[in-house]
Amino acid sequence: MPRVFDERDLFYLRQVIEDGLPCAGYGAGKMTQRFEEAFAAKVGTRFAYACNSAMSGLHLAVAVAGAGAGDEVIVDPTVSFAGLAVMYNNATPVFADVLSDTYLMDPQSLQERITERTKAVIVTHLWGLCAEMEEIMAIAERHNLVVIEDCAHALLAQYKGRYAGTLGHLGVFSFQCSKHLGLGDGGMITTDREDFYQALREFEFTTMPDKLAWNYRISELVSAVGMAQLERIDEYVEETCAAAEKLNEAVKECPWLVPQAVPPYCRHVYHLWVPLFRGEEQGLNYEEFQRAAKEIGLPCSFGYIEDEPAYLHPVFREPAAYGRGCPTACPHRPSVTPYERGLCPVAEEILPRMVLFYTTVAAKERVEATVEKLRRLRERWGKKFHFTP
Ligand SMILES: Cc1ncc(COP(=O)(O)O)c(C=O)c1O
């Protein structure tokens, strides 16, 4: 089902416009406050704090965690976002490896990367599946670390009966258009901790803030659409899950296209459906698969973040920020393991093999056509390489 914008959205938008208060902050409109309360109630946290994107949210979350120059924050290498947010704060991203079947942070690797400078961890629930949060929280507790969940893909994803965004100390959501709650940009930070919530409020921008603050306010108009879309979120998530179920079924027992493994205690919400190409183990060539997929018009893309983990990209390796090269060349920056190939071997191995299919709020017919194309491809390849499809 494609995303629906209708009278319900206009109903909330009209309230903002008729009140003549389209700006949040400065004691003006109240729609953002309503959106925050509705979001917190939906996810199940005491507090929610709206901002204008998940990147702003991650920047703020790292700041609230107290990480700055000279501190380290452990992040996933499969995305850029967490590492960038750490650098926004002049802190140092330290990359932990991931598990090859779920693509999510490996708790053992996290443990190995902790030093006396580690302040926080950002765990990315990649593609809508929650990481091993019980183990991660136990490690964090032993080392007194703040855990930030990047929930950009994971609205209403569940881990052992609890929603993403309630599992760590702070959760960060994205309302960028490709996400389940696509509002035309926006973000939300969830927390149960009153001290963190108060700290977020202290970062609010004013004409002369008490401390360095960024103007990350969300618009009341976006919050109005957020109120309407939040009422539809269960439907959107169910549709995405139903699409993924069909796609999983289409590659059941397929030896060369293996879906992300979902532990039985998790609910994956499939922002994207992303299997791995594992054909080489059957003597099948990846380039040939890509050619066949293109020929048949399979709507997918191959590999993620240009097939390389974040730490191999120039923005992390070169002193490219803040004029003189901070934070990479910052004098306060501790010497971390260099960002070289081999740092996170599992991430390096799986990123190029990811085959990305768009599922969030996609039309049913599109999903059915994809399923049909996958079936045809399996049939063709089964014959060609002499194994049962
Ligand atoms: C995992 C993850 N985190 C953070 C972001 C940043 O989101 P935003 O565009 O709302 O800043 C994205 C964007 O795609 C994302 O995929």
Short mmCIF file of C-alpha atoms and ligand atoms in Angstrom, two decimals:
data_model
loop_
_atom_site.label_atom_id
_atom_site.label_comp_id
_atom_site.label_asym_id
_atom_site.label_seq_id
_atom_site.Cartn_x
_atom_site.Cartn_y
_atom_site.Cartn_z
CA MET A 1 0.00 0.00 0.00
CA PRO A 2 1.49 3.37 -0.93
CA ARG A 3 1.58 6.02 1.76
CA VAL A 4 -1.77 7.80 2.24
CA PHE A 5 -2.08 11.54 2.77
CA ASP A 6 -5.69 12.66 3.08
CA GLU A 7 -8.29 14.49 5.17
CA ARG A 8 -6.75 13.23 8.37
CA ASP A 9 -3.47 15.02 7.62
CA LEU A 10 -5.38 18.13 6.54
CA PHE A 11 -7.38 18.02 9.78
CA TYR A 12 -4.22 18.43 11.88
CA LEU A 13 -2.60 20.85 9.43
CA ARG A 14 -5.71 23.03 9.51
CA GLN A 15 -5.47 23.25 13.29
CA VAL A 16 -1.94 24.63 13.04
CA ILE A 17 -2.85 27.06 10.31
CA GLU A 18 -6.11 28.22 11.89
CA ASP A 19 -4.27 28.82 15.18
CA GLY A 20 -1.75 30.88 13.19
CA LEU A 21 1.12 29.20 15.07
CA PRO A 22 3.25 27.26 12.59
CA CYS A 23 6.43 27.61 14.69
CA ALA A 24 7.39 25.38 17.58
CA GLY A 25 9.51 26.73 20.42
CA TYR A 26 9.31 30.14 22.08
CA GLY A 27 6.06 28.98 23.71
CA ALA A 28 4.23 29.06 20.36
CA GLY A 29 2.32 26.18 18.73
CA LYS A 30 1.44 23.04 20.68
CA MET A 31 1.31 20.45 17.85
CA THR A 32 4.90 19.34 18.41
CA GLN A 33 4.21 18.75 22.08
CA ARG A 34 1.17 16.66 21.12
CA PHE A 35 3.22 14.72 18.58
CA GLU A 36 5.95 14.04 21.17
CA GLU A 37 3.38 12.79 23.68
CA ALA A 38 1.62 10.61 21.10
CA PHE A 39 4.95 9.16 19.91
CA ALA A 40 6.13 8.40 23.47
CA ALA A 41 2.81 6.68 24.18
CA LYS A 42 3.05 4.63 20.99
CA VAL A 43 6.60 3.42 21.57
CA GLY A 44 6.29 3.19 25.35
CA THR A 45 8.85 5.61 26.77
CA ARG A 46 8.38 8.32 29.38
CA PHE A 47 9.68 11.05 27.09
CA ALA A 48 10.00 11.84 23.40
CA TYR A 49 11.78 14.89 22.01
CA ALA A 50 11.15 15.96 18.41
CA CYS A 51 13.83 17.41 16.14
CA ASN A 52 14.25 18.03 12.41
CA SER A 53 16.04 14.80 11.37
CA ALA A 54 17.60 11.64 12.75
CA MET A 55 21.05 13.13 12.13
CA SER A 56 20.15 16.05 14.42
CA GLY A 57 18.78 13.50 16.89
CA LEU A 58 21.99 11.46 16.82
CA HIS A 59 24.09 14.62 17.20
CA LEU A 60 22.04 15.60 20.27
CA ALA A 61 22.02 12.08 21.70
CA VAL A 62 25.83 11.87 21.59
CA ALA A 63 26.05 15.32 23.19
CA VAL A 64 23.63 14.31 25.95
CA ALA A 65 25.66 11.13 26.51
CA GLY A 66 28.53 13.47 27.33
CA ALA A 67 30.92 12.37 24.56
CA GLY A 68 33.21 15.06 23.14
CA ALA A 69 36.84 15.67 22.17
CA GLY A 70 39.08 12.87 23.41
CA ASP A 71 36.17 10.45 24.01
CA GLU A 72 35.37 7.35 21.99
CA VAL A 73 31.95 6.14 20.90
CA ILE A 74 31.54 2.64 19.49
CA VAL A 75 29.45 2.41 16.32
CA ASP A 76 28.46 0.02 13.53
CA PRO A 77 30.56 0.07 10.35
CA THR A 78 27.67 -0.87 8.05
CA VAL A 79 26.30 2.70 8.02
CA SER A 80 27.83 6.17 8.04
CA PHE A 81 25.23 7.91 10.23
CA ALA A 82 26.36 6.89 13.71
CA GLY A 83 30.03 7.56 13.00
CA LEU A 84 29.24 10.97 11.52
CA ALA A 85 27.17 11.94 14.56
CA VAL A 86 30.13 11.06 16.76
CA MET A 87 32.39 13.30 14.66
CA TYR A 88 29.83 16.14 14.84
CA ASN A 89 30.62 16.08 18.56
CA ASN A 90 34.38 16.04 17.99
CA ALA A 91 34.53 12.58 19.53
CA THR A 92 36.14 9.54 17.90
CA PRO A 93 34.10 6.80 16.25
CA VAL A 94 35.40 3.31 17.01
CA PHE A 95 33.98 0.64 14.76
CA ALA A 96 32.81 -2.72 16.14
CA ASP A 97 32.17 -5.62 13.77
CA VAL A 98 28.77 -7.15 13.05
CA LEU A 99 27.30 -10.66 12.97
CA SER A 100 27.23 -12.21 9.51
CA ASP A 101 23.65 -13.53 9.64
CA THR A 102 21.82 -10.57 11.22
CA TYR A 103 24.26 -7.82 10.04
CA LEU A 104 23.94 -6.27 13.54
CA MET A 105 26.54 -5.26 16.13
CA ASP A 106 28.47 -8.24 17.47
CA PRO A 107 28.45 -7.95 21.29
CA GLN A 108 31.83 -9.65 21.51
CA SER A 109 33.40 -7.16 19.13
CA LEU A 110 31.79 -4.34 21.14
CA GLN A 111 33.38 -5.72 24.29
CA GLU A 112 36.80 -5.89 22.61
CA ARG A 113 36.64 -2.26 21.45
CA ILE A 114 35.99 -0.74 24.88
CA THR A 115 38.79 1.39 26.37
CA GLU A 116 38.93 3.76 29.31
CA ARG A 117 37.92 6.53 26.88
CA THR A 118 34.70 4.88 25.71
CA LYS A 119 31.66 6.95 26.68
CA ALA A 120 28.83 5.57 24.61
CA VAL A 121 27.68 3.09 21.97
CA ILE A 122 25.39 3.74 19.01
CA VAL A 123 23.66 0.53 17.97
CA THR A 124 21.99 0.57 14.56
CA HIS A 125 18.93 -1.66 14.18
CA LEU A 126 19.78 -2.17 10.53
CA TRP A 127 16.92 -2.57 8.05
CA GLY A 128 14.42 -2.80 10.95
CA LEU A 129 15.80 -5.65 13.06
CA CYS A 130 16.86 -5.07 16.67
CA ALA A 131 20.41 -5.90 17.69
CA GLU A 132 21.24 -8.24 20.59
CA MET A 133 20.23 -5.62 23.13
CA GLU A 134 20.25 -7.78 26.25
CA GLU A 135 23.94 -8.62 25.81
CA ILE A 136 24.77 -5.09 24.67
CA MET A 137 23.08 -3.52 27.70
CA ALA A 138 24.83 -5.92 30.06
CA ILE A 139 28.23 -4.94 28.59
CA ALA A 140 27.29 -1.25 28.71
CA GLU A 141 26.27 -1.50 32.33
CA ARG A 142 29.56 -3.13 33.32
CA HIS A 143 31.49 -0.28 31.67
CA ASN A 144 29.12 2.56 32.49
CA LEU A 145 28.35 3.40 28.86
CA VAL A 146 25.36 5.24 27.45
CA VAL A 147 23.58 3.20 24.78
CA ILE A 148 21.96 5.07 21.89
CA GLU A 149 19.75 3.05 19.57
CA ASP A 150 19.63 4.22 15.97
CA CYS A 151 15.99 3.33 15.25
CA ALA A 152 15.78 5.11 11.89
CA HIS A 153 14.70 1.83 10.26
CA ALA A 154 13.05 0.28 13.27
CA LEU A 155 9.83 2.01 14.28
CA LEU A 156 7.73 -0.66 16.06
CA ALA A 157 10.43 -3.31 15.67
CA GLN A 158 10.40 -5.55 18.72
CA TYR A 159 12.98 -7.32 20.84
CA LYS A 160 11.67 -9.72 23.48
CA GLY A 161 8.31 -7.96 23.49
CA ARG A 162 9.70 -4.42 23.77
CA TYR A 163 9.86 -1.79 21.06
CA ALA A 164 13.05 -0.39 19.56
CA GLY A 165 13.74 2.93 21.24
CA THR A 166 12.92 1.57 24.70
CA LEU A 167 15.83 -0.88 24.92
CA GLY A 168 18.80 1.46 25.35
CA HIS A 169 19.10 4.79 27.16
CA LEU A 170 18.17 6.94 24.14
CA GLY A 171 16.47 6.01 20.84
CA VAL A 172 16.65 8.06 17.65
CA PHE A 173 14.03 7.84 14.87
CA SER A 174 13.90 9.28 11.35
CA PHE A 175 10.90 10.71 9.50
CA GLN A 176 12.76 11.09 6.22
CA CYS A 177 10.55 10.11 3.30
CA SER A 178 11.73 6.53 2.77
CA LYS A 179 11.01 5.52 6.37
CA HIS A 180 7.83 4.01 7.82
CA LEU A 181 6.81 7.40 9.18
CA GLY A 182 7.81 9.49 6.18
CA LEU A 183 6.85 13.07 6.99
CA GLY A 184 9.14 14.95 4.65
CA ASP A 185 11.98 14.97 7.20
CA GLY A 186 11.97 15.08 10.97
CA GLY A 187 13.26 13.02 13.85
CA MET A 188 12.45 11.93 17.40
CA ILE A 189 14.52 11.00 20.42
CA THR A 190 12.97 8.67 22.99
CA THR A 191 14.16 8.10 26.55
CA ASP A 192 12.97 6.99 29.96
CA ARG A 193 15.65 9.03 31.68
CA GLU A 194 14.48 12.38 32.98
CA ASP A 195 18.07 13.70 33.21
CA PHE A 196 18.62 12.97 29.51
CA TYR A 197 15.29 14.56 28.59
CA GLN A 198 16.14 17.70 30.59
CA ALA A 199 19.58 17.79 28.95
CA LEU A 200 17.91 17.65 25.52
CA ARG A 201 15.70 20.59 26.45
CA GLU A 202 18.77 22.52 27.57
CA PHE A 203 20.18 22.16 24.05
CA GLU A 204 17.18 24.06 22.68
CA PHE A 205 18.23 26.96 20.53
CA THR A 206 17.51 30.54 21.61
CA THR A 207 18.82 33.94 20.54
CA MET A 208 21.56 33.61 23.14
CA PRO A 209 21.77 30.03 24.39
CA ASP A 210 23.52 29.37 27.72
CA LYS A 211 25.75 26.84 26.01
CA LEU A 212 26.53 25.89 22.42
CA ALA A 213 23.21 24.75 20.96
CA TRP A 214 21.97 23.91 17.49
CA ASN A 215 18.72 24.93 15.89
CA TYR A 216 17.20 21.50 15.37
CA ARG A 217 13.53 22.46 15.88
CA ILE A 218 10.90 20.51 13.98
CA SER A 219 8.15 22.51 12.26
CA GLU A 220 4.62 22.44 13.68
CA LEU A 221 3.42 21.57 10.17
CA VAL A 222 5.56 18.42 10.12
CA SER A 223 4.32 17.53 13.60
CA ALA A 224 0.74 17.89 12.35
CA VAL A 225 1.38 15.40 9.54
CA GLY A 226 3.16 13.26 12.13
CA MET A 227 -0.01 13.11 14.25
CA ALA A 228 -2.03 11.87 11.28
CA GLN A 229 0.57 9.42 10.01
CA LEU A 230 1.13 7.99 13.48
CA GLU A 231 -2.52 6.90 13.42
CA ARG A 232 -1.71 4.82 10.33
CA ILE A 233 1.66 3.45 11.42
CA ASP A 234 0.43 -0.01 12.43
CA GLU A 235 -1.04 -0.50 8.97
CA TYR A 236 2.17 0.62 7.24
CA VAL A 237 4.32 -1.68 9.35
CA GLU A 238 1.98 -4.64 8.84
CA GLU A 239 2.07 -4.07 5.07
CA THR A 240 5.86 -3.99 5.04
CA CYS A 241 6.06 -7.15 7.13
CA ALA A 242 3.57 -8.88 4.83
CA ALA A 243 5.67 -7.88 1.80
CA ALA A 244 8.83 -9.24 3.43
CA GLU A 245 7.07 -12.49 4.30
CA LYS A 246 6.24 -13.01 0.62
CA LEU A 247 9.79 -12.19 -0.42
CA ASN A 248 11.25 -14.53 2.22
CA GLU A 249 8.95 -17.27 0.96
CA ALA A 250 10.09 -16.66 -2.63
CA VAL A 251 13.72 -17.43 -1.68
CA LYS A 252 12.98 -20.17 0.85
CA GLU A 253 15.85 -22.68 0.83
CA CYS A 254 17.45 -20.78 -2.02
CA PRO A 255 21.17 -21.36 -1.53
CA TRP A 256 22.32 -18.19 -3.28
CA LEU A 257 20.01 -15.52 -1.86
CA VAL A 258 19.85 -15.73 1.93
CA PRO A 259 17.59 -13.35 3.91
CA GLN A 260 18.69 -11.52 7.07
CA ALA A 261 18.33 -14.00 9.96
CA VAL A 262 15.60 -13.03 12.42
CA PRO A 263 15.89 -14.43 15.96
CA PRO A 264 12.56 -15.88 17.18
CA TYR A 265 12.27 -13.22 19.91
CA CYS A 266 12.45 -10.32 17.42
CA ARG A 267 9.91 -8.64 15.19
CA HIS A 268 11.67 -7.32 12.08
CA VAL A 269 9.79 -4.39 10.49
CA TYR A 270 11.66 -4.45 7.17
CA HIS A 271 12.39 -0.86 6.27
CA LEU A 272 14.15 -2.70 3.44
CA TRP A 273 14.30 -6.40 2.61
CA VAL A 274 17.99 -7.20 2.26
CA PRO A 275 19.17 -10.75 1.57
CA LEU A 276 22.85 -11.60 0.96
CA PHE A 277 24.14 -13.10 -2.27
CA ARG A 278 25.80 -16.38 -1.24
CA GLY A 279 26.11 -17.96 -4.68
CA GLU A 280 29.89 -18.37 -4.77
CA GLU A 281 29.55 -21.23 -2.30
CA GLN A 282 27.50 -23.01 -5.04
CA GLY A 283 29.86 -21.98 -7.80
CA LEU A 284 27.59 -19.13 -8.95
CA ASN A 285 29.11 -15.88 -10.02
CA TYR A 286 27.89 -12.59 -8.47
CA GLU A 287 28.43 -10.54 -11.65
CA GLU A 288 26.44 -13.08 -13.60
CA PHE A 289 23.65 -12.92 -11.01
CA GLN A 290 23.62 -9.13 -11.26
CA ARG A 291 23.37 -9.33 -15.07
CA ALA A 292 20.53 -11.87 -14.87
CA ALA A 293 18.71 -9.76 -12.25
CA LYS A 294 19.00 -6.65 -14.42
CA GLU A 295 17.84 -8.53 -17.51
CA ILE A 296 14.72 -9.72 -15.73
CA GLY A 297 14.11 -6.24 -14.24
CA LEU A 298 14.46 -7.24 -10.58
CA PRO A 299 13.90 -3.96 -8.67
CA CYS A 300 16.94 -4.04 -6.40
CA SER A 301 20.38 -2.57 -5.94
CA PHE A 302 23.62 -4.38 -5.14
CA GLY A 303 25.88 -3.59 -2.21
CA TYR A 304 25.59 -0.82 0.37
CA ILE A 305 27.62 2.35 1.02
CA GLU A 306 29.66 1.64 -2.10
CA ASP A 307 30.52 -1.85 -0.86
CA GLU A 308 32.85 -0.58 1.83
CA PRO A 309 32.39 -0.13 5.58
CA ALA A 310 32.12 3.45 6.77
CA TYR A 311 35.70 3.61 8.07
CA LEU A 312 37.15 3.07 4.58
CA HIS A 313 35.43 6.21 3.23
CA PRO A 314 37.38 9.49 3.06
CA VAL A 315 35.10 11.38 5.45
CA PHE A 316 36.34 9.13 8.27
CA ARG A 317 39.91 8.59 7.08
CA GLU A 318 40.96 12.05 6.04
CA PRO A 319 41.13 15.20 8.11
CA ALA A 320 38.26 16.73 6.17
CA ALA A 321 36.16 18.61 8.72
CA TYR A 322 36.14 21.85 10.68
CA GLY A 323 38.72 23.73 8.65
CA ARG A 324 41.91 22.43 10.19
CA GLY A 325 40.95 18.82 9.99
CA CYS A 326 39.24 18.23 13.32
CA PRO A 327 38.04 15.85 14.51
CA THR A 328 40.22 13.37 12.59
CA ALA A 329 43.39 15.39 13.11
CA CYS A 330 42.32 16.82 16.48
CA PRO A 331 45.10 17.04 19.10
CA HIS A 332 42.65 15.58 21.66
CA ARG A 333 41.92 12.61 19.47
CA PRO A 334 43.23 9.42 21.03
CA SER A 335 45.09 7.05 18.77
CA VAL A 336 42.61 4.38 17.82
CA THR A 337 43.21 1.30 15.70
CA PRO A 338 43.73 2.79 12.23
CA TYR A 339 40.77 2.76 9.89
CA GLU A 340 42.23 0.14 7.57
CA ARG A 341 40.87 -2.83 5.68
CA GLY A 342 40.59 -5.81 8.01
CA LEU A 343 39.25 -3.77 10.97
CA CYS A 344 35.76 -5.34 10.72
CA PRO A 345 36.14 -8.38 8.46
CA VAL A 346 32.50 -9.47 8.64
CA ALA A 347 31.18 -6.04 7.63
CA GLU A 348 33.71 -5.93 4.78
CA GLU A 349 32.57 -9.32 3.59
CA ILE A 350 28.81 -8.77 3.72
CA LEU A 351 28.37 -5.15 2.54
CA PRO A 352 29.03 -5.85 -1.16
CA ARG A 353 26.77 -8.93 -1.00
CA MET A 354 23.73 -7.05 0.24
CA VAL A 355 20.91 -7.00 -2.29
CA LEU A 356 18.53 -4.18 -1.38
CA PHE A 357 14.80 -4.30 -2.10
CA TYR A 358 12.56 -1.37 -1.21
CA THR A 359 9.62 -2.57 0.88
CA THR A 360 8.53 0.37 3.03
CA VAL A 361 5.04 1.37 2.04
CA ALA A 362 5.48 -0.19 -1.41
CA ALA A 363 2.49 -1.01 -3.59
CA LYS A 364 1.24 -4.62 -3.31
CA GLU A 365 1.48 -5.12 -7.09
CA ARG A 366 5.13 -4.13 -7.01
CA VAL A 367 5.85 -6.70 -4.31
CA GLU A 368 3.95 -9.39 -6.22
CA ALA A 369 5.86 -8.58 -9.41
CA THR A 370 9.15 -8.85 -7.48
CA VAL A 371 8.15 -12.22 -6.03
CA GLU A 372 7.32 -13.45 -9.53
CA LYS A 373 10.67 -12.26 -10.88
CA LEU A 374 12.53 -13.99 -8.05
CA ARG A 375 10.68 -17.22 -8.86
CA ARG A 376 11.61 -16.93 -12.54
CA LEU A 377 15.22 -16.25 -11.69
CA ARG A 378 15.38 -19.26 -9.39
CA GLU A 379 13.91 -21.44 -12.11
CA ARG A 380 16.34 -20.22 -14.77
CA TRP A 381 19.36 -20.50 -12.50
CA GLY A 382 18.26 -23.84 -11.12
CA LYS A 383 18.30 -25.28 -14.65
CA LYS A 384 21.52 -23.60 -15.62
CA PHE A 385 23.50 -24.71 -12.59
CA HIS A 386 21.82 -28.08 -12.15
CA PHE A 387 20.36 -27.78 -8.71
CA THR A 388 16.74 -27.94 -7.67
CA PRO A 389 15.25 -24.46 -7.41
C1 LIG B 1 20.21 4.07 10.01
C2 LIG B 1 20.02 5.52 9.71
N1 LIG B 1 20.31 6.41 10.66
C3 LIG B 1 20.16 7.73 10.46
C4 LIG B 1 19.72 8.23 9.26
C5 LIG B 1 19.58 9.71 9.05
O1 LIG B 1 18.23 10.04 8.93
P1 LIG B 1 17.75 11.52 8.60
O2 LIG B 1 17.70 11.64 7.11
O3 LIG B 1 16.40 11.65 9.22
O4 LIG B 1 18.74 12.45 9.22
C6 LIG B 1 19.39 7.34 8.23
C7 LIG B 1 18.92 7.84 6.94
O5 LIG B 1 18.64 7.15 6.01
C8 LIG B 1 19.55 5.94 8.47
O6 LIG B 1 19.26 5.06 7.50
#
